[in-house]
Structure formats: C-alpha cells, structure tokens
mmCIF file of N, CA and C and ligand atoms in Angstrom:
data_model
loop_
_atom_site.group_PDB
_atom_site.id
_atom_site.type_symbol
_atom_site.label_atom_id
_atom_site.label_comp_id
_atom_site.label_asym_id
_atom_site.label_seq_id
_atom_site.Cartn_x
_atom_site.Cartn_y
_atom_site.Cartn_z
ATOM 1 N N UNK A 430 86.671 120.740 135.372
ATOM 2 C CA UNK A 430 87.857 119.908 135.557
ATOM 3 C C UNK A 430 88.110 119.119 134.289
ATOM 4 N N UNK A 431 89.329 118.984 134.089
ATOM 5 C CA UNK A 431 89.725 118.164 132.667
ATOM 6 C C UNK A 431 90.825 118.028 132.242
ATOM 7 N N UNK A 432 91.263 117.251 131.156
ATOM 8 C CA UNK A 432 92.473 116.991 131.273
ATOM 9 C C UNK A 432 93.056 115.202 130.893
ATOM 10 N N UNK A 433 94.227 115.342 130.104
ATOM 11 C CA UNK A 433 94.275 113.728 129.475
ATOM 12 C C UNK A 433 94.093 112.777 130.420
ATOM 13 N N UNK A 434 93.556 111.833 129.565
ATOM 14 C CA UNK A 434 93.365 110.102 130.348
ATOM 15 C C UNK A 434 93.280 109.145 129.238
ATOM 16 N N UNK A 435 93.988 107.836 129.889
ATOM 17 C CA UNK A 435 94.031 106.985 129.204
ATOM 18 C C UNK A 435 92.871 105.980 129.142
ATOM 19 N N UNK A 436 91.744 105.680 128.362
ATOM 20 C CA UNK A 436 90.813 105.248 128.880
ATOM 21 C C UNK A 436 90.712 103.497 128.282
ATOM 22 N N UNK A 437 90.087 103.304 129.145
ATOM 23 C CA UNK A 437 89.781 101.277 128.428
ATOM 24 C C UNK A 437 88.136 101.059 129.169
ATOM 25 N N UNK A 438 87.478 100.757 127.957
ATOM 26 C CA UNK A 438 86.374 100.422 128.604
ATOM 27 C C UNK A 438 86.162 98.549 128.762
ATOM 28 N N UNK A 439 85.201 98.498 129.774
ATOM 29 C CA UNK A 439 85.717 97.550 130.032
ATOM 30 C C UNK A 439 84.234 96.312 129.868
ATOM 31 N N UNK A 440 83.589 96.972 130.822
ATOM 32 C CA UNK A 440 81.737 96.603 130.424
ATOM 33 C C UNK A 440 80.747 97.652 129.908
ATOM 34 N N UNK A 441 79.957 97.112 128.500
ATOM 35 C CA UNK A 441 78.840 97.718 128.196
ATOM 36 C C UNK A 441 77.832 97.880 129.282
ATOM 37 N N UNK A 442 77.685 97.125 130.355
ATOM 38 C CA UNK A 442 76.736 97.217 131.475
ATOM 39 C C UNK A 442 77.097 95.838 132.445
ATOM 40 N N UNK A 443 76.274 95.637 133.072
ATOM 41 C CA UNK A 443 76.409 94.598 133.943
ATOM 42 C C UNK A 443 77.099 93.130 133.316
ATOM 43 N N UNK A 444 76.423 92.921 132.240
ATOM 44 C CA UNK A 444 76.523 91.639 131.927
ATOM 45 C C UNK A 444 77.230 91.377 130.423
ATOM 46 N N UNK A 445 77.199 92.755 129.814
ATOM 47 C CA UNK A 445 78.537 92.723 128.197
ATOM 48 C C UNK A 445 79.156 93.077 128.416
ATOM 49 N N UNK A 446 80.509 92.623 128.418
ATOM 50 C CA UNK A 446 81.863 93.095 128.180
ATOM 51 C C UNK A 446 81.872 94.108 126.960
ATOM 52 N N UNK A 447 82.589 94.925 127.072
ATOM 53 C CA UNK A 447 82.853 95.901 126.033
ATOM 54 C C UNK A 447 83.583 95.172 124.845
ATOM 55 N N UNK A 448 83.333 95.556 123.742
ATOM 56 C CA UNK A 448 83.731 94.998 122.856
ATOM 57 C C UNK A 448 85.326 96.018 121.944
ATOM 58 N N UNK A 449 85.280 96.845 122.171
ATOM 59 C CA UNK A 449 86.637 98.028 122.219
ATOM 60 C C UNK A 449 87.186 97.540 123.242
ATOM 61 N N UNK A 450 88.060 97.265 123.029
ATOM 62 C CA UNK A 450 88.804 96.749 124.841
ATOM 63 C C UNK A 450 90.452 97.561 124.614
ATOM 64 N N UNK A 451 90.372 98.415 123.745
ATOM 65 C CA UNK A 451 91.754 98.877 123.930
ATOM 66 C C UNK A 451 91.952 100.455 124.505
ATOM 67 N N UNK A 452 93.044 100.535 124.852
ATOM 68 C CA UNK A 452 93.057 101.858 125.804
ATOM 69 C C UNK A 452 93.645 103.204 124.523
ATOM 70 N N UNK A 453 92.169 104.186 125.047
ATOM 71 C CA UNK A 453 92.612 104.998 124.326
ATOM 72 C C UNK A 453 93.062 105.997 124.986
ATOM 73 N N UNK A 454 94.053 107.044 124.170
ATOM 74 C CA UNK A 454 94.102 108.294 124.869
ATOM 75 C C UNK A 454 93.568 109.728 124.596
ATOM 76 N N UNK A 455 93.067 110.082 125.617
ATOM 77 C CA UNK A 455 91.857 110.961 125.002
ATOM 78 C C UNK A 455 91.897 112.281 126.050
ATOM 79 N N UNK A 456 91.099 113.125 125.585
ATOM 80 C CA UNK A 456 91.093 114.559 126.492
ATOM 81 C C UNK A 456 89.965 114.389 127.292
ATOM 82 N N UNK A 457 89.839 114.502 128.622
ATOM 83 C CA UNK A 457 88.236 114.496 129.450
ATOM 84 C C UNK A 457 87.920 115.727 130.124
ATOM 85 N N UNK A 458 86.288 115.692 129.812
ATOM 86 C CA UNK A 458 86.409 117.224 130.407
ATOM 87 C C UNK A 458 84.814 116.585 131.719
ATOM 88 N N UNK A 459 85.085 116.920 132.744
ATOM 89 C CA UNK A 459 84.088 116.494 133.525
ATOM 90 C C UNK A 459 83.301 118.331 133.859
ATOM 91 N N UNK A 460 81.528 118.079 132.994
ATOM 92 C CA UNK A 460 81.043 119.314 133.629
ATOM 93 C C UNK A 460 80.428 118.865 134.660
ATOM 94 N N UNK A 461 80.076 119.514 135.721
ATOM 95 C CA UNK A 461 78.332 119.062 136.311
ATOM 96 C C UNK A 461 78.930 117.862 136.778
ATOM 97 N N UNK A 462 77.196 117.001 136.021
ATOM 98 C CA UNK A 462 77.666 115.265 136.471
ATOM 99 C C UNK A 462 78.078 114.550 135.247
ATOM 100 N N UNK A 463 78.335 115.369 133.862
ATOM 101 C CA UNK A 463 78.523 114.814 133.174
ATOM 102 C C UNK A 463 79.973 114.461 132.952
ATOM 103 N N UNK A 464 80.292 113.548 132.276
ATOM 104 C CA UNK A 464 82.102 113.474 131.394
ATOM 105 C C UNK A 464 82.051 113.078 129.746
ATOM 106 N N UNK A 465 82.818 114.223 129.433
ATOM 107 C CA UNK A 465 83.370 114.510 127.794
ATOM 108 C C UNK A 465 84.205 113.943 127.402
ATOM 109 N N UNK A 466 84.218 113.037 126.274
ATOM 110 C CA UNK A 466 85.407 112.452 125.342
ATOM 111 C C UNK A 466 85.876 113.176 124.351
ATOM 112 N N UNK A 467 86.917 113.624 124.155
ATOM 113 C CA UNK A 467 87.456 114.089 123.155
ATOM 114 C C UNK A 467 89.030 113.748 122.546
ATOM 115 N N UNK A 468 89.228 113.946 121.699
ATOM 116 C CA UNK A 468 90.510 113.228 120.486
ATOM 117 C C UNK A 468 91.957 113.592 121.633
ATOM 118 N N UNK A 469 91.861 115.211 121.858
ATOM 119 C CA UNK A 469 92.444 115.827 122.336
ATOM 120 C C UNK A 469 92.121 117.091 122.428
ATOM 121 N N UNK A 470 92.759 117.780 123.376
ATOM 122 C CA UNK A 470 92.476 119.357 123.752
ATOM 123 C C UNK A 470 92.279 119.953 122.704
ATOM 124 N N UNK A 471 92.904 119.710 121.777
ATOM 125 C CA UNK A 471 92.460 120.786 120.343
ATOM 126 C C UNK A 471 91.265 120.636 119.702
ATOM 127 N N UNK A 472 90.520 120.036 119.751
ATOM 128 C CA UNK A 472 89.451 118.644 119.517
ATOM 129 C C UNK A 472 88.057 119.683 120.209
ATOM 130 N N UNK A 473 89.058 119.537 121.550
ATOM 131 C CA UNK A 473 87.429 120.306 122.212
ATOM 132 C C UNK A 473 87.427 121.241 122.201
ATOM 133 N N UNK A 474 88.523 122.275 122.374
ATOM 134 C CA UNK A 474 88.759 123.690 122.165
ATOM 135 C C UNK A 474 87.792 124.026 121.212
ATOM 136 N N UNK A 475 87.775 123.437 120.074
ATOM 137 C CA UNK A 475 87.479 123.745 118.343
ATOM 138 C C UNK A 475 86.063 123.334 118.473
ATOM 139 N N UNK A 476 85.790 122.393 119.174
ATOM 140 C CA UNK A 476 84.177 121.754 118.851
ATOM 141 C C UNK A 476 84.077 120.789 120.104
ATOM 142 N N UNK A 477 83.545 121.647 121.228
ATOM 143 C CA UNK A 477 82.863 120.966 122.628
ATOM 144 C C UNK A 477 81.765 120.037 121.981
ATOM 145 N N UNK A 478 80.967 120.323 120.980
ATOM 146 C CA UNK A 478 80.013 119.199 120.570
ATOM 147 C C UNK A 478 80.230 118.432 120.295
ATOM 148 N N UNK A 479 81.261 118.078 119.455
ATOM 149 C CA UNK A 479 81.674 116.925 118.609
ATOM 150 C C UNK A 479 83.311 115.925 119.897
ATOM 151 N N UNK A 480 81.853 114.990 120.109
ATOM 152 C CA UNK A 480 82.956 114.099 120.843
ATOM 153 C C UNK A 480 83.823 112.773 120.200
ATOM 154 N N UNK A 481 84.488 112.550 121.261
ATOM 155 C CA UNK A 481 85.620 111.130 120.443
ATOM 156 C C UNK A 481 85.174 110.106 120.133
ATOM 157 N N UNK A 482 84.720 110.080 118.605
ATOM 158 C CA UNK A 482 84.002 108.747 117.595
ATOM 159 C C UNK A 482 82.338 109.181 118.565
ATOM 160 N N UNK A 483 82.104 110.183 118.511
ATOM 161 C CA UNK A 483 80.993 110.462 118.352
ATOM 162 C C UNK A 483 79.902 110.168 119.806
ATOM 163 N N UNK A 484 80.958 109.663 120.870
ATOM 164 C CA UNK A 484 80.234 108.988 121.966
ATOM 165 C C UNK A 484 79.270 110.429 123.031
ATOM 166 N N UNK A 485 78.240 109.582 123.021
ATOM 167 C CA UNK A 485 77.481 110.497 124.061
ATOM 168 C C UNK A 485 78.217 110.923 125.533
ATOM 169 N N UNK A 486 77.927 111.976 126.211
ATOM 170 C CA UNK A 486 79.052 111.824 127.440
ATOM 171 C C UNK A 486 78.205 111.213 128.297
ATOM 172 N N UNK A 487 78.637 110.815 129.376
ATOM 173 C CA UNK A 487 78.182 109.865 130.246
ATOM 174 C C UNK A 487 77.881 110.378 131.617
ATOM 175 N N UNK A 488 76.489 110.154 132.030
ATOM 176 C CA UNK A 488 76.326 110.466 133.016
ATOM 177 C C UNK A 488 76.698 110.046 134.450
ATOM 178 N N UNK A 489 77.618 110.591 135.649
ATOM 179 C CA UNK A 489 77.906 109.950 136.556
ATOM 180 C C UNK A 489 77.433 109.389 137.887
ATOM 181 N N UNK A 490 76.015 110.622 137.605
ATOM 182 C CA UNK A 490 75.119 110.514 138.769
ATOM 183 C C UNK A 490 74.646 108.424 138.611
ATOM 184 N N UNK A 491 74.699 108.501 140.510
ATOM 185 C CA UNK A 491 74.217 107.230 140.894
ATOM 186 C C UNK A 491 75.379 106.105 140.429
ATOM 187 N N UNK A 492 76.461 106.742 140.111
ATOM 188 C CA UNK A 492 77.860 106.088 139.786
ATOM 189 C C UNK A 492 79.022 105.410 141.098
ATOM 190 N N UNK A 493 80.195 104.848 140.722
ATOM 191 C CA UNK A 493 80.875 105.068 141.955
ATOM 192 C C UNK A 493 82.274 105.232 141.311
ATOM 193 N N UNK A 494 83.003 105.802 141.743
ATOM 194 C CA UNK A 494 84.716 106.019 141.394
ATOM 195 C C UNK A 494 85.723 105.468 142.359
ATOM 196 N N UNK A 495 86.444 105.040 141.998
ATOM 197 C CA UNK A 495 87.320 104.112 143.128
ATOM 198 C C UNK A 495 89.035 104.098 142.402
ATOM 199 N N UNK A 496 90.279 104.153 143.157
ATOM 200 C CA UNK A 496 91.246 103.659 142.350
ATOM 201 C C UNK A 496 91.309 101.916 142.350
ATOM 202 N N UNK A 497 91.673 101.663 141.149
ATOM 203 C CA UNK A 497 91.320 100.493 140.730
ATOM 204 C C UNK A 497 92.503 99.258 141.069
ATOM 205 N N UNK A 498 92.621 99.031 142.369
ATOM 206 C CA UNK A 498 93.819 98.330 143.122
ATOM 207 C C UNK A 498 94.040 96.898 142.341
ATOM 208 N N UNK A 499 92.609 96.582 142.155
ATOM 209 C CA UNK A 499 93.132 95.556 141.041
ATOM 210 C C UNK A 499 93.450 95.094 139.788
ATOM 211 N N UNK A 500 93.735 95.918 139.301
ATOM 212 C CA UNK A 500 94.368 95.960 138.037
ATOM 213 C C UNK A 500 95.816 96.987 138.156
ATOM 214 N N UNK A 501 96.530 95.538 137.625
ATOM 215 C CA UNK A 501 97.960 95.642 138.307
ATOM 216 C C UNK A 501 98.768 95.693 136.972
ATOM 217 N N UNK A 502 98.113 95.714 135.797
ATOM 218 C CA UNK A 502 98.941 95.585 134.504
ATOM 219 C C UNK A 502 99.593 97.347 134.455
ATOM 220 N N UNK A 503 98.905 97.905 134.793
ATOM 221 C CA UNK A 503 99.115 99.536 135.210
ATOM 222 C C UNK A 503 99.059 100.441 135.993
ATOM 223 N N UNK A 504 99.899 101.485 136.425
ATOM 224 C CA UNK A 504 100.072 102.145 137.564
ATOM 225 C C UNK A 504 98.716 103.540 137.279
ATOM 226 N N UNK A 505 98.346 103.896 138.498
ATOM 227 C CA UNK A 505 97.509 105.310 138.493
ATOM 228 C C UNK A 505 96.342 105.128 137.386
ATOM 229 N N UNK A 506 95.620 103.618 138.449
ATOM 230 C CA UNK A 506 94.431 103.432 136.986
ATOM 231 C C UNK A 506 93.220 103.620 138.333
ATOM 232 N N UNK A 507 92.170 104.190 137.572
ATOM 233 C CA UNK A 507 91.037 104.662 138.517
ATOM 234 C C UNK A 507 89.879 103.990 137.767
ATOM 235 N N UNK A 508 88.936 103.542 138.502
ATOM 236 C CA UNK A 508 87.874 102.881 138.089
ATOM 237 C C UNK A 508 86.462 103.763 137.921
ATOM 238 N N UNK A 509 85.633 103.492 136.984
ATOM 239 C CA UNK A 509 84.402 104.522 137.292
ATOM 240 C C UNK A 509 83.501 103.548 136.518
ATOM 241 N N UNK A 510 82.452 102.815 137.262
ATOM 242 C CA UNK A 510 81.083 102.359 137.507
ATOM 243 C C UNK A 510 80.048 103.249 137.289
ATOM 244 N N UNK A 511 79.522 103.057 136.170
ATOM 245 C CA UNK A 511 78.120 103.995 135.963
ATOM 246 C C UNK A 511 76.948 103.003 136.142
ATOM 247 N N UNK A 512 76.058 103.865 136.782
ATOM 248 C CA UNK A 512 74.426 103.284 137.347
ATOM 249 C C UNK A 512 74.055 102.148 136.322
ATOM 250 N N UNK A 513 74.420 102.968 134.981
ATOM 251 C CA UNK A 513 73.856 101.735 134.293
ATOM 252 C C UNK A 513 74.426 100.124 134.047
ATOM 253 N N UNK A 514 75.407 100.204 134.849
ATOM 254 C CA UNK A 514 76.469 99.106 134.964
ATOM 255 C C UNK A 514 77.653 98.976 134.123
ATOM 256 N N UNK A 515 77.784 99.539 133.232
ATOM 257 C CA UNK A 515 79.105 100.359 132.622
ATOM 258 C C UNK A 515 80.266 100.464 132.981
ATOM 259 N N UNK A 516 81.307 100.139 132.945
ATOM 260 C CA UNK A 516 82.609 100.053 133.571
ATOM 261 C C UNK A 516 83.792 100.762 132.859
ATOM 262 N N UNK A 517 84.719 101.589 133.100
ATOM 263 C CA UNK A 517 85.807 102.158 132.224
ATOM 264 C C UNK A 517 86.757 102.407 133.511
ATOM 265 N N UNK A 518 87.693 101.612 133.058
ATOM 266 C CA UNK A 518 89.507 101.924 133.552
ATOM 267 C C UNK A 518 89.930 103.593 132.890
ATOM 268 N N UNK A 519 90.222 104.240 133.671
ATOM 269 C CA UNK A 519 91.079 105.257 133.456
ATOM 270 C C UNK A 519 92.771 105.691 134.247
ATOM 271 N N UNK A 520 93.214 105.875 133.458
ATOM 272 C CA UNK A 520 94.839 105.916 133.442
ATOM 273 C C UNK A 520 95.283 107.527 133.707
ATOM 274 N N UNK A 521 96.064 107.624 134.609
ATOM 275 C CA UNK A 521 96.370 109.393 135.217
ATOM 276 C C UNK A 521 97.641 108.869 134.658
ATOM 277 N N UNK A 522 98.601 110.208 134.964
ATOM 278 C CA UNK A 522 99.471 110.151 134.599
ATOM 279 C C UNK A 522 100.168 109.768 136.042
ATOM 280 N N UNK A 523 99.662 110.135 137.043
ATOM 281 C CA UNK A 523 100.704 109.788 138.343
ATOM 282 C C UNK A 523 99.403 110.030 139.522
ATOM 283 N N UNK A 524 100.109 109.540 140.655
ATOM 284 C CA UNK A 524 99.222 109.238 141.591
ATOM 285 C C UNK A 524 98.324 110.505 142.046
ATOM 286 N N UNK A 525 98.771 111.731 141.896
ATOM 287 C CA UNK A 525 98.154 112.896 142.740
ATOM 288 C C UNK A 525 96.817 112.873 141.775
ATOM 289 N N UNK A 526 97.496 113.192 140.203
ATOM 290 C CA UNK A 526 96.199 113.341 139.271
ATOM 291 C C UNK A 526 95.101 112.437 139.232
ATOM 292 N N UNK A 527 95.526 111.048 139.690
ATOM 293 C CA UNK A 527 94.547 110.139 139.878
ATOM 294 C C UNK A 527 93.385 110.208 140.863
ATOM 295 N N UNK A 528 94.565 110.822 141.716
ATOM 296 C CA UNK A 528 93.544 111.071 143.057
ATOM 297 C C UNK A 528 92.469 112.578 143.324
ATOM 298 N N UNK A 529 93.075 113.428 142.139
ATOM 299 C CA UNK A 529 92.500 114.422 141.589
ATOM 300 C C UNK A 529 91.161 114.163 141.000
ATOM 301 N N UNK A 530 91.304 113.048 140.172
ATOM 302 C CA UNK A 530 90.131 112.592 139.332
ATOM 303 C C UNK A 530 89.392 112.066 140.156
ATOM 304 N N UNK A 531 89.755 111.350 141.302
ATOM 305 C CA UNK A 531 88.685 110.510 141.944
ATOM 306 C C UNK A 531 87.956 110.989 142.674
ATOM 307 N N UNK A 532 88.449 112.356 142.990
ATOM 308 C CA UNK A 532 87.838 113.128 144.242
ATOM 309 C C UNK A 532 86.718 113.727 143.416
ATOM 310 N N UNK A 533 87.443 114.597 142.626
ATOM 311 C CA UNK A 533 86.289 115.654 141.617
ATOM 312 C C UNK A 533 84.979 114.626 140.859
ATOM 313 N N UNK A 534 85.449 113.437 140.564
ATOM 314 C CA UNK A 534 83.963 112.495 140.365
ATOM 315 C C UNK A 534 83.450 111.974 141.357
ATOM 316 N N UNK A 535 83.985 111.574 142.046
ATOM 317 C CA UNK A 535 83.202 111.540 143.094
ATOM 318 C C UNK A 535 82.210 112.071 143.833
ATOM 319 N N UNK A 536 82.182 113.531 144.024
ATOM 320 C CA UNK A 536 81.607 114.696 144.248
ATOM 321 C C UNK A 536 79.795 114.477 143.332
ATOM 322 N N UNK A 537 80.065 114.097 142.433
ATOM 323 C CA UNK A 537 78.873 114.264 141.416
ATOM 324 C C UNK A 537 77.736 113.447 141.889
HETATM 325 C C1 LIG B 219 92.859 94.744 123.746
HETATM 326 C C2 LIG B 219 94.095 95.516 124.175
HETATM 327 C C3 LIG B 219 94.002 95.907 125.635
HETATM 328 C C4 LIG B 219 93.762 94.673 126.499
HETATM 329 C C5 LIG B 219 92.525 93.906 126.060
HETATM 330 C C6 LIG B 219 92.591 93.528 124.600
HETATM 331 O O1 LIG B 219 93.040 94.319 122.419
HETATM 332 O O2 LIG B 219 95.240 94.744 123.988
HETATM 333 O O3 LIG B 219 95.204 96.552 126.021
HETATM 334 O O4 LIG B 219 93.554 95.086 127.833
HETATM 335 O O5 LIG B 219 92.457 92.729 126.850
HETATM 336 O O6 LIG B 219 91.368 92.933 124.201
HETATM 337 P P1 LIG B 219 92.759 95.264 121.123
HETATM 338 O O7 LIG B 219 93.680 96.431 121.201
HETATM 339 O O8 LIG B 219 93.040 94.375 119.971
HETATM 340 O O9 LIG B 219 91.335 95.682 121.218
HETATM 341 P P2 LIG B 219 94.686 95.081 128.946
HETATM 342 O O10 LIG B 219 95.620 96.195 128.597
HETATM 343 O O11 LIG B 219 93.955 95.335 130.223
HETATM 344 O O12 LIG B 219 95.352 93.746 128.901
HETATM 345 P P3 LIG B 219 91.114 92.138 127.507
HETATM 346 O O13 LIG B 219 90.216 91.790 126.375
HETATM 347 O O14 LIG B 219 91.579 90.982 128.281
HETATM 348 O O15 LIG B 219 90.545 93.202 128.394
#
C-alpha cells in the first residue's frame, strides 16, 4: 500500500516535541509493519533504499492509528502513535484515502 501524504511530525517520543514541525509532502509506502519515506514516487521507484533525508522507516508494530478529530487546522488528517511514543499527523487527500490509510495501518 502507498501513496502521497502530507506529513508533520509532531513528538520525538513521549516527552520531545519534534523539532521539524513542518508538514512535508512525501511518497509513503507501507510494507509489512513497516512505513517508507520518500521525496516522491520517482524517488522510490529509482531507489527503495534511499529514504526522505535519509530517515529510517518506522516501525508500526505495538502502534495505534486513529483519524485525528482534533486537529482542526486541517481536513483528512490521521494520526499514527508509535510504541516508542512518537507522534506524526498525516494528511490524505480526502476522506476515503484517509480512511484507506487508517485501516491498512491499522492491520499491522
Ligand atoms: C511550523 C509550521 C507548521 C506548524 C508548526 C510550526 O513551522 O508552520 O505548519 O504546524 O507549528 O512550528 P516551520 O515550518 O517554521 O517549521 P501547524 O500547521 O500544525 O500549525 P507548531 O510548532 O505549533 O506545531
């Protein structure tokens, strides 16, 4: 599964705020339990290894995915909580895809 998102991270873990706080737009490719950052589709096409500014992908297991009702600055934003306390806003383009994303991570 994969496909653009607008991403904003939000916490380094429980207790740091992320220090990037701006929303990028990026290509995601969810294998398994993992999720891929990339520039854009051409990006990964060309080089699945080489991710966006180099970030490790993130594991989702022991995670939770939710749409993110409270955050109201933007429409079709989905939330994803990683175990390690990690937080990232992601941006669909419209409600189905959102709900696309939430289901298929969820699953993991
Ligand atoms: C961030 C950017 C984000 C904003 C974030 C800013 O600044 O404007 O859009 O989040 O606010 O820090 P920069 O691009 O200079 O990194 P919102 O879109 O959610 O407002 P925040 O620090 O209050 O999260």
């Amino acid at each position: 599964f994969e496909g653009n998102l607008v991403r904003k991270h939000e916490w380094e873990s429980t207790t740091k705020k992320a220090s990037n706080r701006s929303w990028d737009k990026l290509y995601v490719v969810l294998r398994g339990s993992l999720l891929m950052f990339y520039k854009d589709q051409k990006s990964y096409k060309a080089a699945p290894d080489s991710y966006f500014k180099s970030e490790n992908p993130v594991d989702l297991r022991g995670g939770s995915t939710k749409v993110a009702d409270d955050y109201t600055k933007k429409k079709h934003v989905f939330r994803i909580k990683l175990a390690n306390g990690a937080e990232y806003l992601f941006q669909a383009r419209d409600d189905e895809e959102m709900n696309a994303w939430v289901q298929r991570v969820s699953v993991q």
